[in-house]
XYZ file of C-alpha atoms in Angstrom:
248
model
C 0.000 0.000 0.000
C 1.569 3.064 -0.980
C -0.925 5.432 1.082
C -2.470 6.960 -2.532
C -6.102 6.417 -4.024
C -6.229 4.609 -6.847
C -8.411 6.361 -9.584
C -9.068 6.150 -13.076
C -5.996 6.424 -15.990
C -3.597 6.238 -13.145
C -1.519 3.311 -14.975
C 0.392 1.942 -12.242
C 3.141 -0.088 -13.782
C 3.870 1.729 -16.891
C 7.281 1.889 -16.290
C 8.973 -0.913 -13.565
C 12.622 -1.614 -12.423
C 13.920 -3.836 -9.954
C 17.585 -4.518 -8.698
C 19.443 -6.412 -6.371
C 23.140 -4.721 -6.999
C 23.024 -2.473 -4.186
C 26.222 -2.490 -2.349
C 24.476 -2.638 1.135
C 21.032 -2.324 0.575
C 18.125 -4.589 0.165
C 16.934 -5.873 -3.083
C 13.888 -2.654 -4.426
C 11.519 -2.745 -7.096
C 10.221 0.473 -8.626
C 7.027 1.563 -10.093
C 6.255 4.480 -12.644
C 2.751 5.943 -12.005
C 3.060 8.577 -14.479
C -1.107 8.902 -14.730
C -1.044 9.636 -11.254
C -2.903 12.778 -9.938
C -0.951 14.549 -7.344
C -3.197 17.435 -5.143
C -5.689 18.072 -8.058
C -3.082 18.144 -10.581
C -3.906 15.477 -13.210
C -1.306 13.166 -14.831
C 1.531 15.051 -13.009
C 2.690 11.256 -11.890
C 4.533 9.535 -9.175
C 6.745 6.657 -8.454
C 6.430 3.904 -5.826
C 9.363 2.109 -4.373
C 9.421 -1.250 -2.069
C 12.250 -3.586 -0.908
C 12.372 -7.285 -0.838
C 9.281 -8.633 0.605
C 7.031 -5.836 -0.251
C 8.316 -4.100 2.848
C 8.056 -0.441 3.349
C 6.486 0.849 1.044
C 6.669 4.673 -0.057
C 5.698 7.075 -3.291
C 7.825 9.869 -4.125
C 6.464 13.205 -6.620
C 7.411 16.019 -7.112
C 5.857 17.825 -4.214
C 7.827 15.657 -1.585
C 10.157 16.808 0.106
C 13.653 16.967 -1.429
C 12.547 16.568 -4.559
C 13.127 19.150 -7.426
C 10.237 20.931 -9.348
C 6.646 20.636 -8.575
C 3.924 18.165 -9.574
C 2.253 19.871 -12.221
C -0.511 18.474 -14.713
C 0.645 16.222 -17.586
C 4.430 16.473 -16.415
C 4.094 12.535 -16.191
C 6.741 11.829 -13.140
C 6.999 8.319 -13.642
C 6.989 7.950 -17.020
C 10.330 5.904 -16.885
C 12.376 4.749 -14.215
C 15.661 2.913 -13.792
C 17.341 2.098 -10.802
C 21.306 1.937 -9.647
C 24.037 3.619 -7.648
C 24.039 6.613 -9.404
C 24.503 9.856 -7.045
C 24.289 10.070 -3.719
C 25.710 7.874 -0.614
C 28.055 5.116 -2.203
C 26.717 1.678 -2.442
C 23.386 3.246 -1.782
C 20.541 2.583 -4.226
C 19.063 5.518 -5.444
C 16.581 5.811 -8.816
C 16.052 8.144 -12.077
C 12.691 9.190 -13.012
C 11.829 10.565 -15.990
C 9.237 13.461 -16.327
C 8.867 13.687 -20.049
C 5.735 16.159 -19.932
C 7.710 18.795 -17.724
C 7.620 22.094 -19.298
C 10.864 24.308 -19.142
C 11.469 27.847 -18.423
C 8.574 30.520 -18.038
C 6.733 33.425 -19.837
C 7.478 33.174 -24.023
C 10.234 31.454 -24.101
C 8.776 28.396 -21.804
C 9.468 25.191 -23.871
C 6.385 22.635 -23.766
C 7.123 19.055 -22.830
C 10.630 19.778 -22.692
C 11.213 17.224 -20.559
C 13.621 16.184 -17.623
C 14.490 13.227 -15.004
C 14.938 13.642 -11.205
C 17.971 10.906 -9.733
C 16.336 10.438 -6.275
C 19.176 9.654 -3.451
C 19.607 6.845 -1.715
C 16.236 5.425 -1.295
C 16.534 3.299 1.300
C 17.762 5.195 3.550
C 14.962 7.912 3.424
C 15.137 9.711 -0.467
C 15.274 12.999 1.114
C 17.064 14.936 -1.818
C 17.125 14.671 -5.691
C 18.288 16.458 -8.831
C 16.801 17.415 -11.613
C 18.637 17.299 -15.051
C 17.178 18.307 -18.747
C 19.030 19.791 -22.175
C 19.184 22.987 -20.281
C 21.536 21.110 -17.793
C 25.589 22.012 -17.650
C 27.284 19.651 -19.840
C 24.109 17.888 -21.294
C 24.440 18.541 -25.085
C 21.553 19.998 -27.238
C 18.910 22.209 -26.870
C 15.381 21.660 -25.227
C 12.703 22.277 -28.375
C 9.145 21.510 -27.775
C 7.688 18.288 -27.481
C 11.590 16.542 -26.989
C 9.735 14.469 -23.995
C 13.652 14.120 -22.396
C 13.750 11.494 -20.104
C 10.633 9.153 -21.706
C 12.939 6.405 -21.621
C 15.742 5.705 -19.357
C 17.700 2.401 -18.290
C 21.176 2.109 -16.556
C 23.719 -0.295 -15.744
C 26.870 -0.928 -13.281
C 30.247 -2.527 -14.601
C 32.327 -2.114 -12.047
C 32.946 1.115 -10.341
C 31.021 2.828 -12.987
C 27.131 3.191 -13.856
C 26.079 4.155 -16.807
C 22.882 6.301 -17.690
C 20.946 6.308 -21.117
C 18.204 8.827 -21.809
C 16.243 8.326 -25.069
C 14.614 10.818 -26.910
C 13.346 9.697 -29.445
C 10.856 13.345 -30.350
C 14.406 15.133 -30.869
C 14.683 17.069 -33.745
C 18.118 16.797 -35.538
C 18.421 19.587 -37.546
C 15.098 19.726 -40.075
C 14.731 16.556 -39.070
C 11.325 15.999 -37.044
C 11.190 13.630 -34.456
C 14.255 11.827 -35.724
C 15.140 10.799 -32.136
C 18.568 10.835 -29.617
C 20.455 9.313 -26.936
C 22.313 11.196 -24.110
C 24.969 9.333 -22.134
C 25.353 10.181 -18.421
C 28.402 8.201 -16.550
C 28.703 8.029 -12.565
C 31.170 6.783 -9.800
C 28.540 5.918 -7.841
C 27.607 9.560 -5.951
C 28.050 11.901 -9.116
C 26.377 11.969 -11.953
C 28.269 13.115 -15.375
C 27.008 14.120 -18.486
C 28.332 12.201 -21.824
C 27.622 12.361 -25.278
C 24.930 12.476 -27.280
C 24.297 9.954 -30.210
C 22.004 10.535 -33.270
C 22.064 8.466 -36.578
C 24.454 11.314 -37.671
C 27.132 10.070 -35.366
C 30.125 8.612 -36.592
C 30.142 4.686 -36.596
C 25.975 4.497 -35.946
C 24.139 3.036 -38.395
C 22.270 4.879 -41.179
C 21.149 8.150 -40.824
C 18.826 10.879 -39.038
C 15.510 11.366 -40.615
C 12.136 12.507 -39.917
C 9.855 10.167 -37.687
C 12.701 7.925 -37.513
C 12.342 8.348 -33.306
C 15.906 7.200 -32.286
C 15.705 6.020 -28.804
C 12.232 4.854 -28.377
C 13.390 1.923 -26.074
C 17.448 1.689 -24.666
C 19.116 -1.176 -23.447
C 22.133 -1.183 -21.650
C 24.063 -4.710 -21.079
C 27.372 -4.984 -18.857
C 30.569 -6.614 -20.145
C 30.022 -10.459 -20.597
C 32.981 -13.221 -19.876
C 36.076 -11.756 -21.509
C 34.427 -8.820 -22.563
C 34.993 -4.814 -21.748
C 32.664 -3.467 -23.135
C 29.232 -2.100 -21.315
C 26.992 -2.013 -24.803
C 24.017 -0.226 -25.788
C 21.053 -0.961 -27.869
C 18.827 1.223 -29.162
C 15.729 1.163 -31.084
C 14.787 2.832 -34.042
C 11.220 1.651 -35.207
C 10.049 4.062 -37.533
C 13.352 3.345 -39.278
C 12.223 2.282 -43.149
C 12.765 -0.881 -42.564
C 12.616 -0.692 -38.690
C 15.710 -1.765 -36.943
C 17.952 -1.339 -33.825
C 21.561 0.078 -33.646
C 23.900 -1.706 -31.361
């Protein structure tokens, strides 16, 4: 029981994660509720969190404490969620959630469905402080347009002392290319969180190349190195690709 109502479109479950590589912490699962109403606001979203056993329970929006931003309608906080050591307390599990509805700035130069994700600190210890990152973020390449929906789809991995971060977004324009889609990179020790590089079809040694409605990063997949392997690899979707395919 995560102490909310459940009502109508709230579509608990449309994003999940669980892990069990937590340094000390207890094996969590994490649900996206990005339908969510939060104090009147519809669709703002939150995210529930539980640890092995279905034990303590707790949601997290943007309204509680710690946590950047404020729940606001159709900012979808929830709408995917990954989980690892990724800032914070070392060997402390802690969670990214994406809000791909939030809008961005104020006044006329606000930018509609933006987008962003919060990393919420070590969870189970209390989440008592986040951060919020989006293309207006130091270090995150690009620039936040209208409709990008940064941080719709997020997934993360550890290999080793290092986590890695993918953020899909797959409504990024590239150039007068509509919709033809993105993947930012984020890297962390384990209690900071760095930004990478971006990858479009346009980058050197992806496959093919940008183009409208091609939507780039519509699902990510990171894997860690296998048996003789050093490599931490990345798939990503492309499904409005003519002749839809995935880039690995």
């Amino acid at each position: 029981d995560f102490g909310r109502t459940a009502a109508a479109d709230d579509q608990l479950g449309f994003a999940v994660d669980a892990t069990n590589e937590l340094g000390s912490d207890l094996p969590m699962v994490a649900v996206g509720v990005p339908g969510g109403n939060v104090s009147g606001a519809n669709d703002a979203g939150w995210a529930g969190f539980f640890t092995a056993g279905l034990n303590d329970p707790r949601a997290i929006d943007q309204d509680s404490a710690g946590i950047p931003g404020a729940a606001e309608a159709n900012d979808r906080f929830g709408g995917a969620i990954t989980l690892g050591q990724l800032a914070g307390t070392a060997n402390r599990v802690d969670a990214a959630v994406g809000t791909p509805g939030e809008d961005l700035g104020s006044g006329s130069t606000a930018i509609s469905n933006g987008g962003a994700f919060t990393i919420i600190n070590d969870l189970y210890t209390g989440a008592v402080a986040g951060q919020a990152y989006d293309q207006n973020s130091t270090g995150v390449p690009g620039t936040p347009e209208n409709d990008d929906a940064f941080g719709q789809v997020l997934d993360s991995v550890r290999a080793g002392s290092t986590t890695q971060l993918a953020v899909g977004i797959p409504s990024e324009d590239i150039g007068s290319a509509a919709d033809a889609g993105s993947v930012q990179l984020f890297s962390s020790n384990g209690t900071t969180l760095t930004p990478g590089v971006g990858l479009t079809q346009d980058t050197t040694n992806v496959a093919d190349t940008s183009e409208a409605g091609d939507q780039f990063g519509r699902r990510v997949v990171l894997a860690p190195p296998g048996l003789s392997d050093t490599k931490t690899r990345l798939a990503v979707s492309t499904p409005f690709e003519d002749g839809a395919s995935a880039d690995i």
